[in-house]
Amino acid sequence: MLATSPNFPQNARRAMADASLQKAMARTRPMFPARRAAAVAALPEFEALRETGKQIKDHTLANLDFYLETFAANVERAGGQVHWCSDADEARAAVLKICQDAGARTVTKGKSMISEELGINKHLEAHGIAPVETDLGEYILQLRDEPPSHIIAPAFHLNREDWEASFRKAHTDLPADRVFHERRDILTEARTRLREKFLAADVGITGANFLIAETGSSVIVTNEGNGDLTQTLPRVHIALASIEKVVPTLEDCTSLLRLLARSATGQDFSVYTTFSTGPRRAADLDGPAEYHVVMLDNGRSAMIGTAFQDMLRCIRCAACLNHCPVYGTVGGHSYGWVYSGPMGSVLTPGLIGVDQAGHLPNASTFCGKCESVCPVKIPLPKMMRHWREREFERHLSPATTRAGLRLWGWFAQRPQAYRLLTRLMARTLGKLGRKKGRFSSLPFAASWTEGRDLPAPEGDTFFTRYAREQRAGRV
Amino acid sequence: MSKDAILGAIRRGLRRGPLPYDQDLALRVRLERHPRHPIPARSKVARPAQIALFQRNVEKEFGTVLRVADAAAVPAAVARYLAAQNLPSALAIAPHPELQAMPWGEHPLIALREGRAQASDAVSLQHGYAGIAETGTLMLPSAAERPTTLNILSETEIVVLRASRIVGAYEEAWDLLRAELAAPAGGMLPRNVMLVTGPSRSADIESVLELGAHGPRRLHIILIEDDPAALG
Ligand code: SF4
């Protein structure tokens, strides 16, 4: 996928002026946090599980070579094949070859962010193979030739009118004056249309939420059931996965699954969580005859042992997007590549380069909400700061940003001075902003507040409040 | 080769070569033992409460549950459900011995076809391997007698589950699966293991939930009360 991340500021400005996008965002934005909060409140162990999830992922990453080799050996034992691919080119070639060997004319696809990373649809089309997205949200985006704007709700940015218009335009064999009375009618039309595609496809391509080393299984998590139709009906199943998706055992996977749906959609568990292990067995009445795992690196191994290794714990739940004030203002497309929100701001520079995606780590108010909801405790704000520092070192920042950062750096290294400064600032700003609770513009920070509101400090800094609460015995 | 390049890059990042023997062994032991992590307390309750929890969770996720006294009562329960929902009385049914042993002959109006599901099947009848109370989830491993297509192709899926097969947490279901199905196959899992929680749905259109996306629109579980300890 071609990145427009270098244009983030322009993208963001355009998004903020896009009435239809802002309408969609205003409707959808509050839903995810509320649903997650309810699911979390219903599971007293949730906080403890976050620590468990973090530890499982850290253990796996510290032994990633071992678990990947074990996974591959177990896939092969079950009669499947693993295709190791260093970059997107290799992975595209591997997928195309499997499809060509299968004599494929059409390919159905489940939702996969790796497939977006690869831009696999365009590649298959260029070689005469027709890919069909089957996740409802991905399907309409394919009709509209748009990238997803959210990692779990790809059509987050669309309104019902957009759905109806796109379906009318694409399904020209149906009466043009048909009426969509309710959302269900849109859904039913897609279901019928995609049924034919499922049955005709020669190859099914899915992503993988997890890979299990112990059993050589790939795991997909969906609500629609499209992933299961995709991986069950065609003769060949290809699972696209990246190296950090592996976990050691079924138990490890289970603990992460307890976190995933609650963090993502606020469900206790998604409707379909499916473990695939190799091709169909001799006595089976259904299932694919071939099972392939395309194992993609694409820059991830280079993050190991660096300040960005923790990002590889990510289980793509989208909680950080759903709670991010920046994402909620500018939408997913502004980020200009596959991944958006806080996780995209950290991951994208790692995968396509800070020269391409250097703006993204600035797309933060450092409110810390993302880290507080991340089910595997990824320190997202800290990592965005790391990228900013790198960008600073590369002298890519405009001079004023550099000067500001240098000044901040001076204070940050002198805790007493920093505390004094922030206390003064908090008091002053607190008085100024007491009425509204937010600033939409600030003196000396015009370029910063242009695209964001600064929450007004409550007249205290964290340090003074912490000290006071400590005295009161509250912490 | 890309495999070596990837593993090499990972090891460089970790600042080590391939794992030394003792560490490699320790990881193999961990795989062998597959230790459990803390399990939420919600499903650690007495049997009757566990089964009630399973049912509550299925219903919360828009599935339905009907309890029957024994296996012999299943065909009548199926017939009543089909009639009540206005569904055709032709079924694709899993060729499972437990289902085959039921008195279908007493309901000549129900037309059964054993085997995998076809796209034209409106209703499928599946054999439930296990139920997980924690979230009202069915475990449906693929097998010749439990085809995967029965779970996804029809508009209505009926699953017959024995109450004695309901466990509290996912981990307990994995233990059943490992002992009963994987161990006899040299440790290999069935090709496909589906964990199913309620009927198919989508919230892709304006974040509003609609049931019946690509999979079944209805999921109906017929629960056979074969567990004396569970009759509370
Ligand atoms: S960074 Fe954390 S919160 Fe964001 S998608 Fe990944 S796991 Fe979820």
XYZ file of C-alpha atoms and ligand atoms in Angstrom:
715
model
C 0.000 0.000 0.000
C 1.300 3.418 -0.969
C 1.751 5.650 2.047
C 0.391 9.189 2.248
C 1.717 9.487 5.801
C 4.125 12.308 4.844
C 1.014 14.429 4.238
C -0.457 13.810 7.659
C -1.014 17.506 8.507
C -2.836 18.145 5.228
C -4.758 14.871 5.517
C -5.831 15.783 9.028
C -6.962 19.258 8.030
C -9.014 17.826 5.192
C -10.560 15.227 7.516
C -11.609 17.872 10.000
C -13.402 19.759 7.254
C -15.126 16.622 5.938
C -18.697 16.862 7.186
C -19.639 13.303 6.290
C -16.616 11.875 8.082
C -17.233 14.041 11.125
C -20.841 12.854 11.201
C -19.759 9.219 11.132
C -17.144 9.805 13.803
C -19.498 11.705 16.080
C -21.958 8.826 15.956
C -19.537 5.972 16.395
C -16.863 7.396 18.614
C -18.574 7.162 21.997
C -19.845 3.639 21.377
C -16.605 1.708 21.593
C -15.349 3.110 24.917
C -18.749 2.557 26.531
C -18.954 -1.046 25.350
C -15.418 -1.799 26.451
C -15.995 -0.243 29.861
C -19.051 -2.415 30.442
C -17.244 -5.620 29.473
C -14.252 -4.759 31.639
C -16.454 -3.901 34.604
C -18.063 -7.339 34.335
C -14.723 -9.140 34.708
C -13.030 -8.338 38.021
C -9.847 -10.092 36.889
C -9.390 -7.893 33.827
C -6.584 -5.771 35.226
C -4.654 -8.832 36.388
C -5.170 -10.399 32.967
C -3.547 -7.405 31.290
C -0.371 -8.149 33.196
C -0.661 -11.823 32.220
C -1.109 -10.834 28.586
C 1.934 -8.604 28.687
C 4.039 -11.364 30.234
C 2.945 -13.962 27.688
C 3.900 -11.666 24.835
C 7.207 -10.641 26.437
C 8.129 -14.270 27.010
C 7.293 -15.106 23.410
C 9.262 -12.195 21.972
C 12.303 -13.095 24.080
C 12.210 -16.552 22.474
C 10.661 -15.659 19.157
C 13.096 -17.685 17.061
C 12.294 -20.825 19.040
C 8.529 -20.373 18.866
C 8.523 -19.585 15.152
C 10.564 -22.671 14.344
C 8.350 -24.808 16.557
C 5.242 -23.376 14.920
C 6.586 -24.074 11.423
C 7.583 -27.633 12.328
C 4.086 -28.315 13.664
C 2.384 -26.826 10.603
C 4.442 -29.146 8.444
C 3.715 -32.112 10.665
C 0.009 -31.444 10.112
C 0.543 -31.398 6.355
C 0.630 -27.619 5.834
C 3.318 -25.343 4.448
C 4.986 -22.226 5.843
C 6.332 -19.581 3.452
C 8.857 -17.306 5.160
C 8.903 -13.832 3.637
C 11.289 -11.042 4.590
C 9.332 -8.287 2.914
C 6.136 -7.432 1.099
C 7.552 -8.322 -2.330
C 8.365 -11.855 -1.253
C 4.989 -12.303 0.371
C 3.119 -11.028 -2.688
C 5.105 -13.437 -4.851
C 4.396 -16.338 -2.482
C 0.650 -15.672 -2.453
C 0.509 -15.257 -6.214
C 2.406 -18.502 -6.791
C 0.069 -20.485 -4.537
C -2.924 -18.996 -6.367
C -1.438 -19.676 -9.797
C -0.476 -23.232 -8.859
C -4.091 -23.727 -7.803
C -5.263 -22.370 -11.155
C -7.232 -19.760 -9.236
C -9.547 -17.335 -10.975
C -11.248 -15.896 -7.928
C -10.058 -15.607 -4.364
C -12.223 -14.779 -1.344
C -10.643 -12.890 1.509
C -11.266 -12.520 5.203
C -10.206 -9.319 6.929
C -6.437 -9.075 7.216
C -4.313 -6.037 7.954
C -1.288 -7.890 6.578
C -3.071 -8.137 3.258
C -3.392 -4.335 3.339
C 0.315 -4.080 4.140
C 1.025 -6.183 1.071
C -1.507 -4.498 -1.172
C -2.289 -8.024 -2.259
C -5.546 -7.203 -4.045
C -3.929 -4.976 -6.640
C -1.191 -7.538 -7.147
C -3.619 -10.382 -7.771
C -5.742 -8.225 -10.077
C -2.663 -7.311 -12.094
C -2.172 -11.040 -12.682
C -5.715 -11.771 -13.740
C -7.000 -13.136 -10.420
C -10.089 -11.512 -8.904
C -9.927 -10.978 -5.117
C -13.219 -10.539 -3.267
C -13.311 -9.008 0.206
C -15.951 -10.771 2.305
C -15.909 -8.914 5.605
C -18.885 -6.616 5.212
C -16.891 -3.483 5.934
C -14.021 -4.542 3.676
C -16.479 -5.447 0.922
C -17.897 -1.967 0.655
C -14.414 -0.466 0.786
C -13.426 -2.670 -2.128
C -16.459 -1.414 -4.057
C -15.414 2.155 -3.268
C -11.696 1.505 -3.783
C -10.852 2.924 -0.354
C -8.508 1.669 2.340
C -9.864 0.729 5.783
C -9.964 3.549 8.320
C -9.941 1.406 11.460
C -8.214 -1.904 12.183
C -11.320 -3.730 13.376
C -14.146 -1.584 11.966
C -12.821 -0.861 8.485
C -15.842 1.157 7.321
C -15.911 3.235 10.492
C -15.984 6.398 8.391
C -19.072 5.589 6.302
C -22.707 6.478 6.836
C -25.713 4.455 5.814
C -26.258 6.676 2.749
C -22.772 5.731 1.556
C -23.631 2.036 1.823
C -26.838 2.408 -0.117
C -25.243 4.489 -2.856
C -22.324 2.093 -3.279
C -24.593 -0.962 -3.440
C -26.834 0.658 -6.027
C -23.830 1.524 -8.121
C -22.196 -1.906 -7.869
C -25.134 -4.325 -7.958
C -26.555 -3.107 -11.255
C -28.421 -6.350 -11.917
C -30.848 -5.521 -9.086
C -33.771 -3.095 -9.565
C -32.411 0.423 -9.350
C -35.429 1.673 -7.421
C -35.254 -0.937 -4.661
C -35.709 0.447 -1.178
C -33.423 -0.251 1.768
C -35.902 0.047 4.613
C -33.419 -0.796 7.296
C -29.785 -1.718 7.757
C -30.803 -5.364 7.644
C -31.718 -4.960 3.952
C -28.221 -3.762 3.163
C -26.802 -6.687 5.081
C -29.031 -9.196 3.317
C -28.061 -7.909 -0.113
C -24.376 -8.292 0.752
C -24.955 -11.738 2.213
C -26.659 -12.974 -0.935
C -24.082 -11.435 -3.241
C -21.132 -12.814 -1.301
C -22.626 -16.298 -0.993
C -22.067 -16.800 -4.715
C -18.488 -15.648 -4.345
C -17.767 -17.985 -1.440
C -18.993 -20.935 -3.434
C -17.073 -20.038 -6.589
C -13.688 -19.180 -5.057
C -10.658 -21.383 -5.687
C -8.552 -19.961 -2.869
C -9.474 -18.401 0.480
C -7.131 -15.903 2.116
C -7.509 -15.025 5.791
C -5.381 -13.206 8.302
C -4.413 -14.679 11.652
C -5.001 -13.153 15.059
C -2.678 -15.687 16.608
C -0.412 -18.560 15.616
C 0.068 -21.346 18.130
C 3.517 -22.900 18.298
C 2.425 -25.946 20.317
C -0.111 -27.080 17.723
C 0.880 -25.330 14.475
C -2.553 -23.664 14.311
C -3.616 -20.295 12.925
C -6.443 -18.569 14.755
C -9.006 -16.154 13.364
C -11.550 -14.182 15.347
C -14.662 -12.845 13.590
C -18.283 -12.004 14.248
C -19.663 -12.394 10.751
C -18.522 -15.913 9.921
C -16.996 -14.741 6.644
C -13.525 -15.838 7.720
C -14.784 -19.355 8.327
C -16.525 -19.572 4.972
C -13.324 -18.228 3.398
C -11.087 -20.813 4.982
C -13.464 -23.776 4.736
C -15.054 -23.741 1.281
C -12.240 -23.168 -1.284
C -9.760 -25.915 -2.096
C -6.811 -23.868 -0.818
C -6.501 -21.833 2.391
C -3.766 -19.223 2.801
C -3.317 -17.625 6.228
C -1.393 -14.341 6.118
C 0.466 -13.725 9.350
C 3.338 -11.672 10.675
C 6.050 -13.060 12.906
C 4.843 -11.442 16.142
C 1.496 -13.282 15.987
C 2.920 -16.482 17.423
C 2.197 -17.523 21.022
C 3.416 -20.701 22.711
C 0.329 -22.700 23.723
C -3.462 -22.920 23.629
C -3.499 -21.677 27.230
C -1.425 -18.624 26.327
C -3.740 -17.905 23.417
C -6.786 -18.335 25.651
C -5.605 -15.726 28.140
C -5.033 -13.253 25.306
C -8.458 -14.058 23.839
C -10.043 -13.085 27.158
C -8.538 -9.644 26.628
C -9.078 -9.278 22.893
C -12.841 -9.124 22.388
C -13.458 -7.134 25.562
C -10.876 -4.548 24.521
C -12.007 -4.497 20.898
C -15.793 -4.564 20.665
C -16.735 -4.933 24.300
C -17.986 -8.474 23.738
C -16.986 -11.131 26.261
C -15.957 -13.295 23.322
C -16.304 -12.883 19.586
C -18.831 -15.091 17.803
C -16.323 -17.251 15.936
C -12.863 -18.039 17.253
C -11.459 -20.704 14.978
C -8.265 -22.741 15.182
C -7.058 -24.198 11.865
C -4.435 -26.912 11.806
C -3.259 -28.242 8.453
C -5.408 -29.354 5.496
C -8.463 -31.615 5.696
C -7.905 -35.100 7.084
C -8.574 -38.289 5.168
C -12.045 -38.871 6.614
C -13.188 -35.211 6.727
C -16.204 -34.255 4.631
C -15.169 -30.625 4.199
C -12.255 -28.232 4.582
C -9.419 -27.173 2.261
C -7.087 -29.680 0.636
C -4.136 -27.305 1.005
C -3.124 -25.159 3.982
C -0.465 -22.456 3.680
C 0.860 -19.925 6.155
C 2.598 -16.899 4.661
C 4.861 -15.679 7.448
C 5.795 -12.029 6.983
C 8.580 -10.083 8.665
C 8.482 -6.731 6.800
C 10.567 -4.786 9.299
C 9.392 -6.393 12.519
C 12.521 -8.390 13.360
C 14.466 -5.119 13.225
C 12.322 -3.767 16.081
C 13.469 -6.539 18.409
C 16.048 -5.418 20.918
C 15.193 -1.752 20.294
C 13.093 0.785 22.167
C 10.193 -0.341 19.947
C 10.163 -4.053 20.767
C 7.182 -3.609 23.097
C 5.063 -2.614 20.099
C 5.276 -6.221 18.916
C 3.054 -7.224 21.835
C 0.125 -5.568 20.056
C -2.892 -7.843 19.512
C -4.662 -5.326 17.196
C -7.657 -4.787 19.435
C -8.043 -1.111 18.439
C -8.777 0.043 21.991
C -6.077 2.691 21.632
C -7.724 4.046 18.469
C -11.132 4.027 20.080
C -9.955 6.051 23.054
C -7.668 8.460 21.218
C -8.799 12.100 20.938
C -6.585 12.588 17.885
C -7.905 9.534 16.027
C -11.401 10.618 17.013
C -10.847 13.965 15.350
C -8.928 13.144 12.194
C -10.064 9.567 11.467
C -7.998 6.664 10.211
C -7.271 7.752 6.663
C -5.286 10.794 7.792
C -2.538 8.514 9.062
C -1.879 7.628 5.459
C -1.069 3.941 5.740
C -2.519 0.666 7.039
C -2.369 1.329 10.773
C -3.810 4.358 12.507
C -4.320 5.812 15.948
C -1.667 5.485 18.628
C -0.604 1.977 17.567
C -0.227 3.208 14.000
C 1.782 6.201 15.123
C 4.301 3.868 16.711
C 4.216 0.961 14.283
C 4.167 2.804 10.958
C 7.499 4.624 11.362
C 8.981 1.245 12.339
C 7.659 -0.494 9.254
C 7.904 2.126 6.508
C 10.516 4.452 8.007
C 10.483 7.571 10.133
C 11.287 9.648 7.052
C 7.902 8.598 5.624
C 5.885 8.571 8.816
C 7.702 11.122 10.969
C 4.576 13.202 11.458
C 2.568 10.413 13.048
C 4.283 10.317 16.457
C 3.355 13.992 16.763
C -0.313 13.097 16.420
C -0.740 12.834 20.136
C -1.918 14.943 23.033
C 0.006 12.640 25.387
C -3.155 12.211 27.403
C -2.090 8.651 28.150
C -5.508 7.103 27.566
C -4.167 4.655 24.974
C -1.650 3.118 27.333
C -4.221 2.870 30.101
C -6.596 0.788 27.960
C -4.023 -1.286 26.062
C -4.642 -4.934 27.008
C -0.933 -5.757 26.771
C 0.243 -2.541 28.433
C 2.211 -1.094 25.551
C 3.714 2.241 26.633
C 2.460 4.003 23.520
C 3.079 7.632 24.576
C 6.632 6.817 25.606
C 7.295 5.183 22.269
C 5.851 8.106 20.363
C 8.249 10.256 22.325
C 11.100 7.957 21.261
C 10.170 8.470 17.649
C 10.012 12.216 18.142
C 13.502 12.118 19.553
C 14.729 10.135 16.574
C 13.048 12.499 14.235
C 14.688 15.336 16.110
C 18.075 13.695 15.740
C 17.494 13.322 12.046
C 16.827 17.069 11.911
C 13.560 16.547 10.178
C 11.645 18.817 12.525
C 11.152 22.427 11.680
C 13.432 24.717 13.671
C 10.814 25.950 16.155
C 9.818 22.436 17.164
C 13.469 21.647 17.698
C 14.009 24.665 19.873
C 10.904 23.842 21.898
C 12.010 20.287 22.421
C 15.462 21.434 23.453
C 13.939 23.739 26.038
C 11.660 20.982 27.297
C 14.681 18.671 27.461
C 16.533 21.156 29.651
C 13.665 21.303 32.114
C 12.984 17.598 31.987
C 16.513 16.915 33.170
C 16.103 19.309 36.082
C 13.167 18.001 38.115
C 12.997 20.932 40.538
C 12.908 23.496 37.780
C 10.444 21.355 35.801
C 8.081 21.098 38.735
C 8.235 24.806 39.383
C 7.572 25.558 35.739
C 4.701 23.140 35.358
C 3.124 24.318 38.601
C 3.211 27.881 37.403
C 1.833 26.883 34.034
C -0.885 24.751 35.517
C -2.045 27.551 37.841
C -2.066 30.144 35.124
C -3.712 27.953 32.546
C -6.095 26.581 35.123
C -7.355 30.086 35.892
C -7.633 30.949 32.229
C -9.440 27.796 31.248
C -11.632 27.318 34.291
C -14.820 28.146 32.478
C -14.725 25.712 29.577
C -12.337 23.070 30.818
C -10.654 23.104 27.418
C -8.583 25.470 25.333
C -9.134 25.601 21.650
C -6.287 28.069 21.245
C -3.346 29.020 23.384
C -0.881 31.843 23.158
C 2.540 30.705 21.930
C 1.162 27.329 20.890
C -0.983 28.246 17.951
C 0.341 25.551 15.664
C -0.176 22.965 18.372
C -3.738 23.924 19.226
C -4.722 24.373 15.610
C -5.595 20.739 15.353
C -6.287 19.865 18.974
C -7.916 21.063 22.172
C -5.741 21.213 25.228
C -7.555 20.005 28.340
C -7.301 22.804 30.864
C -5.208 21.814 33.858
C -7.216 21.636 37.025
C -4.920 24.128 38.694
C -2.556 21.458 39.985
C 0.251 19.424 38.588
C 0.367 15.703 38.925
C 3.205 15.987 41.417
C 1.422 18.341 43.783
C -1.785 16.392 43.600
C 0.047 13.132 44.186
C 1.748 14.595 47.247
C -1.552 15.848 48.603
C -3.351 12.563 48.031
C -0.444 10.766 49.639
C -0.784 12.950 52.702
C -4.476 12.195 52.758
C -3.614 8.495 52.636
C -5.352 7.898 49.364
C -2.426 6.447 47.411
C 16.828 -18.116 2.530
C 14.289 -15.815 4.106
C 13.737 -18.175 7.007
C 17.379 -17.932 8.015
C 17.413 -14.186 7.418
C 14.391 -13.667 9.663
C 15.608 -15.944 12.446
C 19.084 -14.374 12.166
C 17.655 -10.863 12.493
C 15.612 -11.886 15.528
C 18.685 -13.390 17.190
C 20.740 -10.304 16.446
C 18.038 -8.218 18.094
C 18.042 -10.524 21.101
C 21.864 -10.380 21.123
C 22.372 -14.122 21.116
C 22.729 -17.098 18.788
C 20.387 -20.091 18.731
C 19.194 -20.938 22.250
C 21.614 -22.965 24.342
C 20.539 -26.526 25.120
C 19.216 -25.904 28.626
C 17.070 -22.938 27.613
C 15.756 -24.776 24.577
C 14.842 -27.668 26.841
C 13.105 -25.384 29.326
C 10.899 -24.029 26.546
C 10.082 -27.530 25.332
C 9.050 -28.453 28.859
C 6.829 -25.370 28.992
C 5.125 -26.465 25.742
C 4.767 -29.987 27.079
C 3.155 -28.765 30.303
C 1.269 -25.846 28.710
C 0.695 -24.206 32.119
C -2.570 -22.393 32.766
C -2.695 -18.733 33.637
C -5.121 -17.363 36.227
C -8.692 -18.256 35.259
C -11.551 -15.866 36.059
C -13.557 -16.999 39.068
C -16.965 -16.533 37.406
C -17.189 -20.127 36.126
C -15.876 -21.839 39.273
C -19.284 -22.597 40.719
C -21.343 -25.710 41.503
C -22.600 -27.762 38.527
C -26.170 -26.469 38.410
C -24.917 -22.884 38.573
C -22.345 -23.611 35.892
C -24.981 -24.890 33.510
C -27.225 -21.976 34.307
C -24.284 -19.652 33.579
C -23.760 -21.333 30.225
C -27.400 -20.837 29.335
C -27.458 -17.232 30.534
C -24.410 -16.394 28.450
C -25.794 -18.072 25.325
C -28.973 -16.054 25.713
C -27.057 -12.852 26.344
C -25.389 -13.410 22.965
C -28.755 -13.915 21.220
C -28.694 -17.719 21.141
C -31.560 -19.826 22.504
C -31.473 -22.881 24.755
C -34.029 -25.606 25.278
C -33.507 -28.230 27.954
C -34.798 -31.762 27.371
C -34.783 -34.735 29.744
C -32.942 -37.227 27.557
C -31.612 -37.962 24.074
C -34.880 -39.615 23.071
C -36.635 -36.257 23.444
C -34.443 -34.479 20.885
C -36.335 -35.252 17.647
C -39.608 -33.969 19.097
C -37.839 -30.843 20.334
C -36.378 -30.270 16.866
C -39.793 -30.732 15.247
C -41.377 -28.230 17.632
C -38.618 -25.676 17.054
C -38.891 -25.913 13.264
C -42.639 -25.469 13.447
C -42.447 -22.568 15.875
C -39.900 -20.725 13.731
C -41.714 -21.497 10.500
C -38.691 -23.310 9.128
C -38.634 -26.057 6.487
C -38.444 -29.565 7.918
C -35.440 -30.627 5.831
C -32.188 -30.780 7.785
C -28.525 -31.361 7.079
C -27.423 -33.442 10.048
C -23.992 -34.407 11.388
C -23.340 -38.154 10.885
C -22.568 -38.559 14.585
C -23.482 -41.833 16.340
C -25.192 -39.981 19.200
C -27.476 -38.186 16.771
C -28.006 -41.296 14.654
C -29.213 -43.217 17.720
C -32.104 -40.812 18.339
C -35.683 -41.868 17.478
C -36.074 -39.846 14.278
C -38.433 -42.490 12.902
C -41.161 -41.129 15.173
C -41.088 -37.875 13.202
C -41.484 -38.883 9.577
C -42.091 -35.287 8.520
C -38.495 -34.336 9.319
C -36.302 -35.091 6.305
C -32.711 -35.705 7.349
C -29.717 -35.658 5.066
C -26.494 -36.817 6.691
C -23.200 -35.189 5.796
C -21.724 -31.763 5.225
C -23.898 -28.708 4.641
C -24.704 -27.400 1.173
C -25.371 -23.776 0.371
C -29.045 -24.550 -0.141
C -29.544 -25.932 3.383
C -31.765 -23.707 5.490
C -31.235 -25.645 8.718
C -28.362 -27.734 10.035
C -28.182 -29.988 13.069
C -24.761 -30.263 14.650
C -23.300 -32.379 17.420
C -21.976 -30.261 20.281
C -18.628 -31.468 21.563
C -18.438 -29.286 24.659
C -19.914 -26.133 26.144
C -17.956 -23.450 27.984
C -19.931 -21.723 30.717
C -17.565 -18.763 31.066
C -18.984 -17.092 27.945
C -21.716 -19.462 26.693
C -19.412 -20.818 24.017
C -19.715 -24.066 22.055
C -16.603 -26.032 21.130
C -17.104 -27.716 17.740
C -14.033 -29.630 16.524
C -14.135 -30.888 12.943
C -14.339 -34.625 12.304
C -15.957 -36.949 9.797
C -18.945 -37.042 12.150
C -18.903 -33.277 12.810
C -18.408 -31.395 9.503
C -17.427 -27.719 9.797
C -19.806 -26.509 7.093
C -22.775 -27.349 9.361
C -21.631 -24.445 11.568
C -21.508 -21.761 8.921
C -23.579 -22.363 5.789
C -27.183 -22.610 6.967
C -29.381 -19.776 8.209
C -30.308 -21.724 11.298
C -27.987 -23.990 13.245
C -29.305 -26.329 15.905
C -26.710 -27.858 18.198
C -27.402 -30.836 20.429
C -25.285 -30.713 23.568
C -25.204 -32.960 26.609
C -25.156 -31.033 29.894
C -22.405 -33.328 31.168
C -20.176 -31.797 28.468
C -20.424 -28.285 29.869
C -17.259 -27.112 31.576
C -16.454 -23.869 33.338
C -13.488 -22.347 31.520
C -11.929 -22.675 28.071
C -8.913 -24.398 29.607
C -11.076 -27.300 30.776
C -12.425 -27.727 27.250
C -8.869 -27.771 25.889
C -8.052 -30.545 28.346
C -10.990 -32.601 27.050
C -9.940 -31.987 23.472
C -6.302 -32.870 24.105
C -7.156 -36.096 25.920
C -10.007 -37.331 23.718
C -9.159 -36.111 20.219
C -5.543 -34.926 20.000
C -3.826 -37.683 21.976
C -5.170 -40.524 19.776
C -4.016 -38.532 16.706
C -0.412 -38.329 17.886
C -1.018 -34.979 19.583
C -2.418 -33.311 16.480
C -5.493 -31.098 16.864
C -8.503 -31.746 14.611
C -8.183 -29.753 11.398
C -10.595 -27.127 12.594
C -11.788 -26.231 16.075
C -14.526 -23.635 16.199
C -15.498 -21.816 19.354
C -18.965 -20.448 18.649
C -20.665 -17.839 20.839
C -24.124 -16.950 19.567
C -25.312 -16.437 15.989
C -23.351 -14.553 13.331
C -23.564 -10.752 13.365
C -22.069 -7.553 12.073
C -21.850 -4.006 13.327
C -20.107 -2.705 10.232
C -23.029 -0.508 9.160
C -22.971 2.513 11.442
C -21.860 0.394 14.402
C -25.343 -0.987 14.880
C -25.553 -4.698 15.595
C -27.424 -6.833 13.063
C -27.732 -10.592 13.418
C -27.149 -12.996 10.526
C -24.152 -11.655 8.637
C -22.572 -14.551 6.710
C -23.136 -17.377 9.156
C -26.340 -18.544 10.873
C -28.904 -15.950 11.899
C -30.225 -18.259 14.604
C -28.334 -20.534 16.965
C -30.510 -22.907 18.965
C -29.026 -25.262 21.530
C -30.899 -28.356 22.687
C -29.428 -29.281 26.022
C -29.808 -32.876 27.180
C -29.973 -33.033 30.968
C -27.811 -36.124 31.341
C -25.830 -34.871 34.319
C -27.433 -35.922 37.637
C -25.135 -33.551 39.545
C -26.427 -30.702 37.451
C -30.097 -31.133 38.188
C -30.340 -28.406 40.761
S -1.468 -1.042 20.916
Fe -2.605 -2.033 22.558
S -4.600 -1.008 22.540
Fe -3.615 -0.519 20.579
S -4.344 -2.082 19.152
Fe -2.423 -2.834 20.002
S -3.036 -4.093 21.751
Fe -4.805 -2.827 21.236
